[in-house]
JSON list of C-alpha atoms in Angstrom, two decimals:
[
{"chain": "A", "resi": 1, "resn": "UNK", "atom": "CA", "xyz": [-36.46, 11.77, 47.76]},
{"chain": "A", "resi": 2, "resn": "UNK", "atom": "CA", "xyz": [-35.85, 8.99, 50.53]},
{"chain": "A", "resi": 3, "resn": "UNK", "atom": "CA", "xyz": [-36.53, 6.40, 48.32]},
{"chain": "A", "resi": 4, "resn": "UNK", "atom": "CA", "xyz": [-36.49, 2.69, 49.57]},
{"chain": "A", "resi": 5, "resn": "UNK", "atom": "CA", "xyz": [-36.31, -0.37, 47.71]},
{"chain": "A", "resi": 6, "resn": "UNK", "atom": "CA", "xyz": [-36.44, -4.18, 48.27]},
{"chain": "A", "resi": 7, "resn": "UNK", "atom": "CA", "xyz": [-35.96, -6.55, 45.46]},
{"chain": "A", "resi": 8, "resn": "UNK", "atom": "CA", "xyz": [-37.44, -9.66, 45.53]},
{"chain": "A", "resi": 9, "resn": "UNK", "atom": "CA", "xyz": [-41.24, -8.43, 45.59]},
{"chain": "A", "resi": 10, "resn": "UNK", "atom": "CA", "xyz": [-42.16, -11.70, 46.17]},
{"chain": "A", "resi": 11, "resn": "UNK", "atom": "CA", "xyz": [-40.49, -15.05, 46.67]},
{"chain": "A", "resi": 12, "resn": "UNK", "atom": "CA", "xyz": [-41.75, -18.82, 46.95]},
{"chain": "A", "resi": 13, "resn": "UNK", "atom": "CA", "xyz": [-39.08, -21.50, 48.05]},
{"chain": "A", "resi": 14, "resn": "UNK", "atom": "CA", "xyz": [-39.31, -24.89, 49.36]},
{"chain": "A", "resi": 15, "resn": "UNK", "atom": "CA", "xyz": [-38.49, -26.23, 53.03]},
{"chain": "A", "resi": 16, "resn": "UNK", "atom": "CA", "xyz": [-35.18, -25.85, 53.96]},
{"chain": "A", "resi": 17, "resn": "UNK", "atom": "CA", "xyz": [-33.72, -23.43, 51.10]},
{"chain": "A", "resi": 18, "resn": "UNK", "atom": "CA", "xyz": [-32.48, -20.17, 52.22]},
{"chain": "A", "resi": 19, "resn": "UNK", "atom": "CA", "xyz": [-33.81, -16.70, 50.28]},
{"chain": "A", "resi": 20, "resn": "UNK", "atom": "CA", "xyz": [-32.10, -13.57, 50.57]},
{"chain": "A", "resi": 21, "resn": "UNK", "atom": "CA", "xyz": [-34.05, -10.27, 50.70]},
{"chain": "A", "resi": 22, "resn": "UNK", "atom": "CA", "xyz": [-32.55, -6.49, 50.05]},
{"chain": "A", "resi": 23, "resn": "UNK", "atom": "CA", "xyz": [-33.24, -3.54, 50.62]},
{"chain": "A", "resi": 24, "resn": "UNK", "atom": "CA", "xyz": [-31.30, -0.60, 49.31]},
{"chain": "A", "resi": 25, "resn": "UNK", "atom": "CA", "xyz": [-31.59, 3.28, 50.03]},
{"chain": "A", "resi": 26, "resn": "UNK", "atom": "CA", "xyz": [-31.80, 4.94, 46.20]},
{"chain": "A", "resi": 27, "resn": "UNK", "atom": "CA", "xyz": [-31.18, 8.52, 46.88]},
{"chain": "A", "resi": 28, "resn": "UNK", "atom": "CA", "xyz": [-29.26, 8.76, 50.90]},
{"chain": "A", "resi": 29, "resn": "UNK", "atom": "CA", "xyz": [-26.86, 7.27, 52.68]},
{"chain": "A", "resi": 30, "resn": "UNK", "atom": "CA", "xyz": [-29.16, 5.02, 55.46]},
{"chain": "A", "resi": 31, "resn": "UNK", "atom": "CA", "xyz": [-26.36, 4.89, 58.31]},
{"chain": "A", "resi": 32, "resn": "UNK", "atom": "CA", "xyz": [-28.98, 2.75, 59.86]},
{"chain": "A", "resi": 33, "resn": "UNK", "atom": "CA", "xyz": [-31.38, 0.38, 58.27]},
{"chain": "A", "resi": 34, "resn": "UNK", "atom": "CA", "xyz": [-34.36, -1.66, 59.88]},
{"chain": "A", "resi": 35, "resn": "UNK", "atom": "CA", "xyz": [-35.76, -5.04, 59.54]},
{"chain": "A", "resi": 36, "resn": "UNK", "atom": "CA", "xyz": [-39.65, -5.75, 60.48]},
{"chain": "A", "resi": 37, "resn": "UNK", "atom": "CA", "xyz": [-41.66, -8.74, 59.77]},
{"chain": "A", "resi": 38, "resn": "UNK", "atom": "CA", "xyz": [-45.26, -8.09, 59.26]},
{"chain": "A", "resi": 39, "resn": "UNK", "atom": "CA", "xyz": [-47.97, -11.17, 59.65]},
{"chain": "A", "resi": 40, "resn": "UNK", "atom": "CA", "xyz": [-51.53, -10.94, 58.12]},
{"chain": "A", "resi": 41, "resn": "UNK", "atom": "CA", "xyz": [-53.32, -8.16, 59.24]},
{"chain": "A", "resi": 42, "resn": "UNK", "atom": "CA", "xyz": [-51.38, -7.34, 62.07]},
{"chain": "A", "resi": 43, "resn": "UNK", "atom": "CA", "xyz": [-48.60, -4.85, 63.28]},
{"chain": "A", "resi": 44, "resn": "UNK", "atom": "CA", "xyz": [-44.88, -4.51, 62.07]},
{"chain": "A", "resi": 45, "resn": "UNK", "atom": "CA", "xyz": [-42.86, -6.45, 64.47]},
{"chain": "A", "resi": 46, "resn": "UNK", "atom": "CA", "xyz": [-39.06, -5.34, 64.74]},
{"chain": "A", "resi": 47, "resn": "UNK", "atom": "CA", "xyz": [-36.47, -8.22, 64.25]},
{"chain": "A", "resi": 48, "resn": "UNK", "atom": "CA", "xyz": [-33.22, -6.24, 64.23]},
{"chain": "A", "resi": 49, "resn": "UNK", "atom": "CA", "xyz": [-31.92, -2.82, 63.77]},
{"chain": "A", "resi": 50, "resn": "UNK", "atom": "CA", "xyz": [-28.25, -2.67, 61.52]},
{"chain": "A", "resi": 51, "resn": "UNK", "atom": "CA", "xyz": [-25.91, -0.17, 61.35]},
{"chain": "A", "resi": 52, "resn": "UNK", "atom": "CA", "xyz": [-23.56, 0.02, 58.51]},
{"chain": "A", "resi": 53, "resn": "UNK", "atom": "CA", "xyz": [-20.23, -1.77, 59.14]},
{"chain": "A", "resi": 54, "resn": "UNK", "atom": "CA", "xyz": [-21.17, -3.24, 62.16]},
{"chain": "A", "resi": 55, "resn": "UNK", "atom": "CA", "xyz": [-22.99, -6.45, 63.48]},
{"chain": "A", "resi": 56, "resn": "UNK", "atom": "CA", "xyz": [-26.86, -6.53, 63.34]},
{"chain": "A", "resi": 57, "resn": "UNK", "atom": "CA", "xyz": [-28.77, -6.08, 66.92]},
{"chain": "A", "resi": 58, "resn": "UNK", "atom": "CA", "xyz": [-31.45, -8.58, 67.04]},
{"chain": "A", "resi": 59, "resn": "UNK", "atom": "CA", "xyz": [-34.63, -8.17, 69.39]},
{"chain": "A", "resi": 60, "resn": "UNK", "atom": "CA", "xyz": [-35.46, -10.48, 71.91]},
{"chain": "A", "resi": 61, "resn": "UNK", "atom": "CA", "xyz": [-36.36, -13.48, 70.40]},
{"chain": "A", "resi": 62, "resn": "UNK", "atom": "CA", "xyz": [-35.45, -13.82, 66.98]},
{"chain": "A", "resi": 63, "resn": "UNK", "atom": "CA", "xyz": [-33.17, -15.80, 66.34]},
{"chain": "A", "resi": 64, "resn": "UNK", "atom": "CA", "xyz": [-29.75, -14.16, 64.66]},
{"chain": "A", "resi": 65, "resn": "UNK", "atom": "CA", "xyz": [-28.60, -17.61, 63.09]},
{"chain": "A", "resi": 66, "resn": "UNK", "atom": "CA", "xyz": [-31.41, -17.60, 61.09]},
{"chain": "A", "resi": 67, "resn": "UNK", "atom": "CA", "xyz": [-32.12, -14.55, 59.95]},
{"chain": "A", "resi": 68, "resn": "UNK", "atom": "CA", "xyz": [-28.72, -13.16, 58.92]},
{"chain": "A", "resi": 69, "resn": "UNK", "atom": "CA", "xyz": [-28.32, -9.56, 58.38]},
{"chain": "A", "resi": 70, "resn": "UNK", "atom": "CA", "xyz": [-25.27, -7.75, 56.55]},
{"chain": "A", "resi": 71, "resn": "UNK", "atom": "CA", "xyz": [-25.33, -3.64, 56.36]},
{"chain": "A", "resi": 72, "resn": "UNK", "atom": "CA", "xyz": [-21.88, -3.83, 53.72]},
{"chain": "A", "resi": 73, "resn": "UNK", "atom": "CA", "xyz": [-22.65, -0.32, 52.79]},
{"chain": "A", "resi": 74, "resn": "UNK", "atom": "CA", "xyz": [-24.29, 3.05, 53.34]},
{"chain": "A", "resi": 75, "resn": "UNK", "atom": "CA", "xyz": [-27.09, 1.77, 50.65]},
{"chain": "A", "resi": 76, "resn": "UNK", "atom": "CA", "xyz": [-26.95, -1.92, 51.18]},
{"chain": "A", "resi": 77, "resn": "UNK", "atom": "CA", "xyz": [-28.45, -4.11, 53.76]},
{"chain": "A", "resi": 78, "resn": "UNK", "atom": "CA", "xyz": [-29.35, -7.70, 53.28]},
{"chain": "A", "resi": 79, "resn": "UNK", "atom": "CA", "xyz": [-31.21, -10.39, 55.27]},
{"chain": "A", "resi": 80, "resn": "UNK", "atom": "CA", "xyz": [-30.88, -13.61, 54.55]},
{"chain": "A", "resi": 81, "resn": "UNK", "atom": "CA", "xyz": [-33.69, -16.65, 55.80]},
{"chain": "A", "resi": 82, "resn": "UNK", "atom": "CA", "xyz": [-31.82, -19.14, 56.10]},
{"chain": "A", "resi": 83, "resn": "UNK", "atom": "CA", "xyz": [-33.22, -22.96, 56.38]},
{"chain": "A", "resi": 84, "resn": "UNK", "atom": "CA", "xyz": [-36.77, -21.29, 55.64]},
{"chain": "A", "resi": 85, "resn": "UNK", "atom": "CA", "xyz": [-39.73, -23.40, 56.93]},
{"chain": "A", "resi": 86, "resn": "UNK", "atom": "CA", "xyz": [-43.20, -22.60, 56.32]},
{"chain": "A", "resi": 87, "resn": "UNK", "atom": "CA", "xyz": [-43.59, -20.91, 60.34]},
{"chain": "A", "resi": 88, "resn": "UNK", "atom": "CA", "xyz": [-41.32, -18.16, 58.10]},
{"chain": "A", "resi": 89, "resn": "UNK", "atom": "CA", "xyz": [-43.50, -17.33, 55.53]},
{"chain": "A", "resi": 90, "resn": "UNK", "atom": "CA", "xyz": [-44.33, -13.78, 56.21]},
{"chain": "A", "resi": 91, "resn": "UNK", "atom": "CA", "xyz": [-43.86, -10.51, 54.63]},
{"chain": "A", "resi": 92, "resn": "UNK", "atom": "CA", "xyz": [-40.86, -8.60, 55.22]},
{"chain": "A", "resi": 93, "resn": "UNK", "atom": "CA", "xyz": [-40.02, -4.82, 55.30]},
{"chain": "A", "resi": 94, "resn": "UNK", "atom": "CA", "xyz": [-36.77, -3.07, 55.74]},
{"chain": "A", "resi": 95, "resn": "UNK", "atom": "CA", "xyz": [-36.21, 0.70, 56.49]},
{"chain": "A", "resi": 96, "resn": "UNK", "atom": "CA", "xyz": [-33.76, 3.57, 56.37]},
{"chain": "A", "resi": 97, "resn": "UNK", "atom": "CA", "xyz": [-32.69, 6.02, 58.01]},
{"chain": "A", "resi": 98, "resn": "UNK", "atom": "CA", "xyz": [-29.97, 8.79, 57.92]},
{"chain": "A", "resi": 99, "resn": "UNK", "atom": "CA", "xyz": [-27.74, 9.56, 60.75]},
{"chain": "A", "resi": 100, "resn": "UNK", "atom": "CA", "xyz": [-29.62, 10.84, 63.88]},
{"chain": "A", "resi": 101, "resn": "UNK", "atom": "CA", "xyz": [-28.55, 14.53, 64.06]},
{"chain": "A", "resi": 102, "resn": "UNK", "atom": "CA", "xyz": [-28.58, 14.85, 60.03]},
{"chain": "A", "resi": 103, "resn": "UNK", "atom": "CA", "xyz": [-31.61, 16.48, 58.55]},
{"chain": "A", "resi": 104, "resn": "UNK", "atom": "CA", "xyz": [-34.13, 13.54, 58.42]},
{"chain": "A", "resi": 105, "resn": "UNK", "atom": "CA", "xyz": [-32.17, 11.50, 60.71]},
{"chain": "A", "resi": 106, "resn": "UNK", "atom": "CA", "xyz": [-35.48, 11.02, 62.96]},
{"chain": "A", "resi": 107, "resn": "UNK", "atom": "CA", "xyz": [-37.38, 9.36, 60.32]},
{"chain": "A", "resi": 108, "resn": "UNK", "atom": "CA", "xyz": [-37.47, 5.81, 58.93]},
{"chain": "A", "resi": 109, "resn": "UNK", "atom": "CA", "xyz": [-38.50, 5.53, 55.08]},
{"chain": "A", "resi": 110, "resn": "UNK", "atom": "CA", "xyz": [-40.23, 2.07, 53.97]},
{"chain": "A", "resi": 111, "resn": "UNK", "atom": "CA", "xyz": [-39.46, -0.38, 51.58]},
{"chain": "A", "resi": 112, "resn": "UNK", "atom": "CA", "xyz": [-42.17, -1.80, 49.76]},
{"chain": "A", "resi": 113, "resn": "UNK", "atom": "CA", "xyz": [-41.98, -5.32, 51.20]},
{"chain": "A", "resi": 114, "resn": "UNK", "atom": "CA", "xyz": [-41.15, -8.52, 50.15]},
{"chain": "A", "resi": 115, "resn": "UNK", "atom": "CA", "xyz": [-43.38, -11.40, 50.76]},
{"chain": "A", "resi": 116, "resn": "UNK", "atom": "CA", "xyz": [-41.99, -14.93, 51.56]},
{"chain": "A", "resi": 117, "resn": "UNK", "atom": "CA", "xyz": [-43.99, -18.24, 50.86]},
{"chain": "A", "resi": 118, "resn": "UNK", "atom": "CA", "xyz": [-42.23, -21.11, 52.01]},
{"chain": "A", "resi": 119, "resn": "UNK", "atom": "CA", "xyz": [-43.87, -24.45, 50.99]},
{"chain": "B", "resi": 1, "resn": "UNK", "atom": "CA", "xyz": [-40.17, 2.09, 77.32]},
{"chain": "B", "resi": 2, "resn": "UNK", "atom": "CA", "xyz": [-42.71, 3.19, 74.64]},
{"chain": "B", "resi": 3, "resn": "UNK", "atom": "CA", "xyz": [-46.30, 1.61, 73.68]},
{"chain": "B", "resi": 4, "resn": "UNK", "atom": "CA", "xyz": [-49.08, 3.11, 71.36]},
{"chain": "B", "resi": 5, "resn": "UNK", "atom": "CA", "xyz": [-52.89, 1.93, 71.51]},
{"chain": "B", "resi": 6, "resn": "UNK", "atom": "CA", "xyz": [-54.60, 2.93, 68.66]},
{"chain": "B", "resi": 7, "resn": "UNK", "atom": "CA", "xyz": [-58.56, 2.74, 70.23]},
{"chain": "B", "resi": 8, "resn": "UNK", "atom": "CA", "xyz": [-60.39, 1.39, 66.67]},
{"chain": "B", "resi": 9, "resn": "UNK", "atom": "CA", "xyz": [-59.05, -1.49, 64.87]},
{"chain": "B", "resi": 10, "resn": "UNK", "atom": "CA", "xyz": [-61.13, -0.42, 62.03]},
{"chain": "B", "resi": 11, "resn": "UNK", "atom": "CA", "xyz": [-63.23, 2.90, 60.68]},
{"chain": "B", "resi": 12, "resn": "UNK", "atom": "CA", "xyz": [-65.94, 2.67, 58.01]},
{"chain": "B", "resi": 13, "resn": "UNK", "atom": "CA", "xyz": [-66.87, 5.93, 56.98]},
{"chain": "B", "resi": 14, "resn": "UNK", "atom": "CA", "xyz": [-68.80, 7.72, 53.85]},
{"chain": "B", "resi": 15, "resn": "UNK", "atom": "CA", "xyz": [-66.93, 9.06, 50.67]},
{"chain": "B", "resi": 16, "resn": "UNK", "atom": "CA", "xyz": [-66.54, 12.49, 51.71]},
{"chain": "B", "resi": 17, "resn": "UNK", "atom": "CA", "xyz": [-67.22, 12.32, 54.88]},
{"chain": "B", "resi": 18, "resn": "UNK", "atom": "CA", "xyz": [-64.73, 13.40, 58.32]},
{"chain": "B", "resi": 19, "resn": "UNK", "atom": "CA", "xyz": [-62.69, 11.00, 59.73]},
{"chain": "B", "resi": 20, "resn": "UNK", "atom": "CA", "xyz": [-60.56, 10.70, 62.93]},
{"chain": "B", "resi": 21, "resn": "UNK", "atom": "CA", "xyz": [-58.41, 7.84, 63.95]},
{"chain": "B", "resi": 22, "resn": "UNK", "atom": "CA", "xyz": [-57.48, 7.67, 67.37]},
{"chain": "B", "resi": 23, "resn": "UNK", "atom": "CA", "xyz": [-53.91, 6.97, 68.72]},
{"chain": "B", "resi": 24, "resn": "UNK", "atom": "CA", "xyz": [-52.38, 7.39, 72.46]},
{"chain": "B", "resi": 25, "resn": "UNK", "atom": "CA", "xyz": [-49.08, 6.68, 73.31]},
{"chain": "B", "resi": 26, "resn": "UNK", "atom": "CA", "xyz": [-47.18, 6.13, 76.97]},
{"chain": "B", "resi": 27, "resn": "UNK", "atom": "CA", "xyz": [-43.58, 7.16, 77.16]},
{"chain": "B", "resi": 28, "resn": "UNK", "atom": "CA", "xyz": [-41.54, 7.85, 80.39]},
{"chain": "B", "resi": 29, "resn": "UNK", "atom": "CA", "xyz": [-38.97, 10.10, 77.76]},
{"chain": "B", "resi": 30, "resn": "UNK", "atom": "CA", "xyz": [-39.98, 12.73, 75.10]},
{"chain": "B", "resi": 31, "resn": "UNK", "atom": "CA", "xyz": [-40.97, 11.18, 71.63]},
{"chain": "B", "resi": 32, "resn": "UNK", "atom": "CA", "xyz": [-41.26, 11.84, 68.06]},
{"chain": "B", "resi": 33, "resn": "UNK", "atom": "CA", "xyz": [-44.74, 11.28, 66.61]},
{"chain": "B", "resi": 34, "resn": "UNK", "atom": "CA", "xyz": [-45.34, 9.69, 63.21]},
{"chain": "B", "resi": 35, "resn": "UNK", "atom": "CA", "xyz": [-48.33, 8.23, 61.48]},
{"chain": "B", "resi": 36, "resn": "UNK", "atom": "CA", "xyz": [-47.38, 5.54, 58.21]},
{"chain": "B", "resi": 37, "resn": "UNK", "atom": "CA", "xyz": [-50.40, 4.54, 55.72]},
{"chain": "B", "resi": 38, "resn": "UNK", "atom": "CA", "xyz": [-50.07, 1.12, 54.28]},
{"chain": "B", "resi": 39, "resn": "UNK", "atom": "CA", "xyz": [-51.49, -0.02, 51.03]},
{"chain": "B", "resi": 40, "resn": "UNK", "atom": "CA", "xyz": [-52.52, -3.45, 50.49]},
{"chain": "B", "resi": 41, "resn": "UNK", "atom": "CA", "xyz": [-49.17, -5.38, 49.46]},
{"chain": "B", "resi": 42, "resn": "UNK", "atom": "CA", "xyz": [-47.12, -2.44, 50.29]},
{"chain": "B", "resi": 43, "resn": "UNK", "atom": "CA", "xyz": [-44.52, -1.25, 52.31]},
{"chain": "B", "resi": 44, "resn": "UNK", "atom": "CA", "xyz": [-45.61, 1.92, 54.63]},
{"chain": "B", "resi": 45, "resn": "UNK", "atom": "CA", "xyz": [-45.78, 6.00, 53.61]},
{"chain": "B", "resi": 46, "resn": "UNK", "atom": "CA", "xyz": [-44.89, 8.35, 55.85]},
{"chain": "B", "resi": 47, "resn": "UNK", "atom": "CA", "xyz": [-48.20, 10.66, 56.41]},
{"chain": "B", "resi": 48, "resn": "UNK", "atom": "CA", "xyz": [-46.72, 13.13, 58.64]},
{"chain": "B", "resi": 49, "resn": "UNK", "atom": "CA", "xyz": [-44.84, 13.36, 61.99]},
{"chain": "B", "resi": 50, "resn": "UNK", "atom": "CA", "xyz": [-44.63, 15.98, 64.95]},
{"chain": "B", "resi": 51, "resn": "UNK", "atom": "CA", "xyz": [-41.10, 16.16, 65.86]},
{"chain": "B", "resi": 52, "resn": "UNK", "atom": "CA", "xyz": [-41.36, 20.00, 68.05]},
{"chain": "B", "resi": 53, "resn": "UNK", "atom": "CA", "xyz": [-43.03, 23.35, 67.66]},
{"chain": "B", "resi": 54, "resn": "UNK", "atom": "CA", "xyz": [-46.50, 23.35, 66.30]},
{"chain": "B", "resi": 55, "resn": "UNK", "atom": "CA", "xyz": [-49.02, 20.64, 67.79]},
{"chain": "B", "resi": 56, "resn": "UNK", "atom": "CA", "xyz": [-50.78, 20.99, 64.73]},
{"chain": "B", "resi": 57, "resn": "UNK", "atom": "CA", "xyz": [-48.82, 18.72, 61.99]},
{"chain": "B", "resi": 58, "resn": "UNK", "atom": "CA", "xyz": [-50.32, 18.76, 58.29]},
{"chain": "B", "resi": 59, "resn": "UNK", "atom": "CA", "xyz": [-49.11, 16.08, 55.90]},
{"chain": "B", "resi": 60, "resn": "UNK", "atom": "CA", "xyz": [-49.71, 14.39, 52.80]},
{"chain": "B", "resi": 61, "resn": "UNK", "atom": "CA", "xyz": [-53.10, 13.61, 50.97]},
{"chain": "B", "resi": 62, "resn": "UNK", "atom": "CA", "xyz": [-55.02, 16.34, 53.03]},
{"chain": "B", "resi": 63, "resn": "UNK", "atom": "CA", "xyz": [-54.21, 14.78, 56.55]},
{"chain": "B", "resi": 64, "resn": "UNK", "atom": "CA", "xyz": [-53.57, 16.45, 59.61]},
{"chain": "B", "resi": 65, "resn": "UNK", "atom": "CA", "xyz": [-52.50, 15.47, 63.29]},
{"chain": "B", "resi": 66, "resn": "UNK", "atom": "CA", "xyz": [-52.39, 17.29, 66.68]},
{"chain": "B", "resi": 67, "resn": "UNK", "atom": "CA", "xyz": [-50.45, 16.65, 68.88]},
{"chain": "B", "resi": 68, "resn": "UNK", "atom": "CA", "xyz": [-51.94, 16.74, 73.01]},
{"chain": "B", "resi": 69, "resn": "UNK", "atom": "CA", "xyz": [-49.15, 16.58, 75.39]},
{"chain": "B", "resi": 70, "resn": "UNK", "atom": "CA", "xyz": [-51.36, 16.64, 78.33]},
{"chain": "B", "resi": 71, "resn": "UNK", "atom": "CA", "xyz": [-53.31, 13.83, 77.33]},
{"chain": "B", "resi": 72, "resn": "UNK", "atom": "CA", "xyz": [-50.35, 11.93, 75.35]},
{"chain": "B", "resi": 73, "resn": "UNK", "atom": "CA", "xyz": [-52.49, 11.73, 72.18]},
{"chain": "B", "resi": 74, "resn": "UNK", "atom": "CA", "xyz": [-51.96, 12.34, 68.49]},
{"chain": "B", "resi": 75, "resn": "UNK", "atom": "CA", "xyz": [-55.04, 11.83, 66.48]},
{"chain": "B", "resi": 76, "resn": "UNK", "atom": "CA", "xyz": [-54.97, 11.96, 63.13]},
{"chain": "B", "resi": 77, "resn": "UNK", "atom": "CA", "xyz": [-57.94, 13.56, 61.03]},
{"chain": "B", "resi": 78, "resn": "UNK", "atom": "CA", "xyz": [-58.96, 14.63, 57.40]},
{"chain": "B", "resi": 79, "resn": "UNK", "atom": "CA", "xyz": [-62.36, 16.71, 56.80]},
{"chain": "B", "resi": 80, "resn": "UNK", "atom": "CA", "xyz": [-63.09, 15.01, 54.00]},
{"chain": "B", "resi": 81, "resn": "UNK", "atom": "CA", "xyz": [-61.92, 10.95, 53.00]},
{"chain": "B", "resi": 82, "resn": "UNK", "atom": "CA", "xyz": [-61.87, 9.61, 49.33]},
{"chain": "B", "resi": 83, "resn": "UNK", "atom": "CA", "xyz": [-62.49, 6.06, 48.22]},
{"chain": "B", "resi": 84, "resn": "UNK", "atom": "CA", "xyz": [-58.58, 5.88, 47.54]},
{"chain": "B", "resi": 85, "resn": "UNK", "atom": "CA", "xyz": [-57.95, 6.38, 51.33]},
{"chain": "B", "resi": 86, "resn": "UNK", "atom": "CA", "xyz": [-58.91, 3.25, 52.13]},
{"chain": "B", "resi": 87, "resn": "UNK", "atom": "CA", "xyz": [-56.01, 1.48, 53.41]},
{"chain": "B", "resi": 88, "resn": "UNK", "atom": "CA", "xyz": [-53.66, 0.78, 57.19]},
{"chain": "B", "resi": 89, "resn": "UNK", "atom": "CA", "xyz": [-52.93, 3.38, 58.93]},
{"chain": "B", "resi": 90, "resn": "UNK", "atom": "CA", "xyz": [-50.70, 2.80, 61.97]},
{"chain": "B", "resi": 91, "resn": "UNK", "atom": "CA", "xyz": [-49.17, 5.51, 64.58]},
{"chain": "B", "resi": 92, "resn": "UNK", "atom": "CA", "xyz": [-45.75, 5.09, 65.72]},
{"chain": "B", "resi": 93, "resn": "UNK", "atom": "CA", "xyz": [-43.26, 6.71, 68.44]},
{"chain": "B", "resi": 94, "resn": "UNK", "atom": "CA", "xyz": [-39.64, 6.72, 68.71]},
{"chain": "B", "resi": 95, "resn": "UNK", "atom": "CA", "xyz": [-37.67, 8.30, 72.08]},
{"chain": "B", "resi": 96, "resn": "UNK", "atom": "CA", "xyz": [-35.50, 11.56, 71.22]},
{"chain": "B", "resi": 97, "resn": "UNK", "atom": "CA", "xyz": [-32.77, 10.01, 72.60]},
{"chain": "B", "resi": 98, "resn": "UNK", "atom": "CA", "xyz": [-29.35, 9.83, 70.61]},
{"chain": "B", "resi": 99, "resn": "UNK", "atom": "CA", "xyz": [-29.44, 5.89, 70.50]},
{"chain": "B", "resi": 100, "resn": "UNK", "atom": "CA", "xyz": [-31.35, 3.50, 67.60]},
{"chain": "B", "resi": 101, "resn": "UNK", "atom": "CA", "xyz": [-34.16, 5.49, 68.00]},
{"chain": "B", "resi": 102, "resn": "UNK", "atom": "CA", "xyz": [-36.85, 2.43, 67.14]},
{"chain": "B", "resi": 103, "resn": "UNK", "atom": "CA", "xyz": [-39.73, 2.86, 66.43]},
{"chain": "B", "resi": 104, "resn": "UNK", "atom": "CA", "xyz": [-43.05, 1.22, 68.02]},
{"chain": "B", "resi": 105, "resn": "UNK", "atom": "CA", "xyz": [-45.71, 0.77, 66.20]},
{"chain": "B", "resi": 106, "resn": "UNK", "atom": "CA", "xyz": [-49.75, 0.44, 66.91]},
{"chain": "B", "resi": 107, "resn": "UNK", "atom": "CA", "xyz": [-51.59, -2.07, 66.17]},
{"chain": "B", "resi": 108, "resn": "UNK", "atom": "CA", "xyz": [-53.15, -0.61, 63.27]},
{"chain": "B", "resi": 109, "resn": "UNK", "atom": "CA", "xyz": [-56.35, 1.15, 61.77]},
{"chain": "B", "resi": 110, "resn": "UNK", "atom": "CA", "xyz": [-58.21, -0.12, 58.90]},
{"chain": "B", "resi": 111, "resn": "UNK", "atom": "CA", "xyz": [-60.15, 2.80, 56.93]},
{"chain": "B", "resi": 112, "resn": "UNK", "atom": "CA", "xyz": [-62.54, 1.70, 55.28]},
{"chain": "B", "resi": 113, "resn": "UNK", "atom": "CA", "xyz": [-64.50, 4.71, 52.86]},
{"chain": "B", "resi": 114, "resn": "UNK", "atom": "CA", "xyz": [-67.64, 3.39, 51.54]},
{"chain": "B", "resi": 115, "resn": "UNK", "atom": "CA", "xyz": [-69.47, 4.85, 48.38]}
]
């Protein structure tokens, strides 16, 4: 169970395109999802939590009109790059989570990542 | 606020051999405790967490943590490491609170097992 899922694995796109990442909860209901950003052998940075049917809260410093995040349903949650440069090129990871105060509400299941290359 | 130091940015050890990776965290509220494993290209696996009760948390792939209030650690440990455990690990704390509950992370352990 608490299976995560991000589709693409792995995305190239030139200067100035946007890409769209998702991430999906198979088998729950992720009331909340997460969205991390991960550079080369370093730690996962938050960029914004998202709660379903409601706007995206960003952390302090990225910027929300470029990374655009949409939670449309208890399974969905999608973040879009949007006029990707090659500073963006990173790998991405979403997770999910159950409402706190549900059984497994106080733990986040991974996606497996997507990986960006923007030339 | 929460942070997490985990002391060794990377572990070489001998197939078969004990391991311990080290990980303190500083929180002004009670926490959850988790540790994640992260295979190259991958997203991460939940090892185990210490949410209450027992200090002593076993998880997957022979793994165990304790949890030391008193000194605000949470190692984790396995007697004896395989070649496959080679990989990331990283700790990670959330508050107990009723809000997002983020998480925040470590920087990170590379295992390395050696033949």
């Amino acid at each position: 169970g608490a299976v995560v899922s991000q589709h693409p694995s792995w995305v190239i796109c030139k200067s100035g395109t946007s890409v769209k990442i998702e991430c999906r909860s198979l088998d729950f209901q992720a009331t909340t999802m997460f969205w991390y950003r991960q550079f080369p052998k370093q730690s996962l940075m938050l960029m914004a939590t998202s709660n379903e049917g409601s706007k995206a809260t960003y952390e302090q410093g990225v910027e929300k009109d470029k990374f655009l995040i949409n939670h449309a349903s208890l399974t969905l949650s999608t973040l879009t790059v949007t006029s990707a440069h090659p500073e963006d090129s990173s790998f991405y990871i979403c997770s999910a989570r159950v409402r706190v105060g549900l059984a497994g509400g106080d733990t986040q299941y991974f996606g497996p990542g997507t990986r960006l290359t923007v030339l | 606020a929460q942070s997490v130091t985990q002391l060794d940015s990377q572990v070489p050890v001998f197939e078969e051999a004990p391991v311990e990776l080290r990980c303190n965290y500083s929180s002004s509220v009670s926490v959850y405790l988790f540790w994640y494993v992260q295979y190259p290209n991958q997203g991460l696996q939940l090892l185990l967490k210490y949410l209450s009760g027992s200090t002593l948390v076993k998880g997957i792939n022979g793994f165990e943590a304790e949890f030391n209030k008193s000194q605000t650690s949470f190692h984790l440990r396995k007697p004896s490491v395989h070649i496959s455990d080679t990989a990331e690990y990283f700790c990670a704390v959330s508050d107990r609170g009723g809000g997002a509950q983020k998480l925040v992370f470590g920087q990170g352990t590379r295992l390395t097992i050696n033949p």
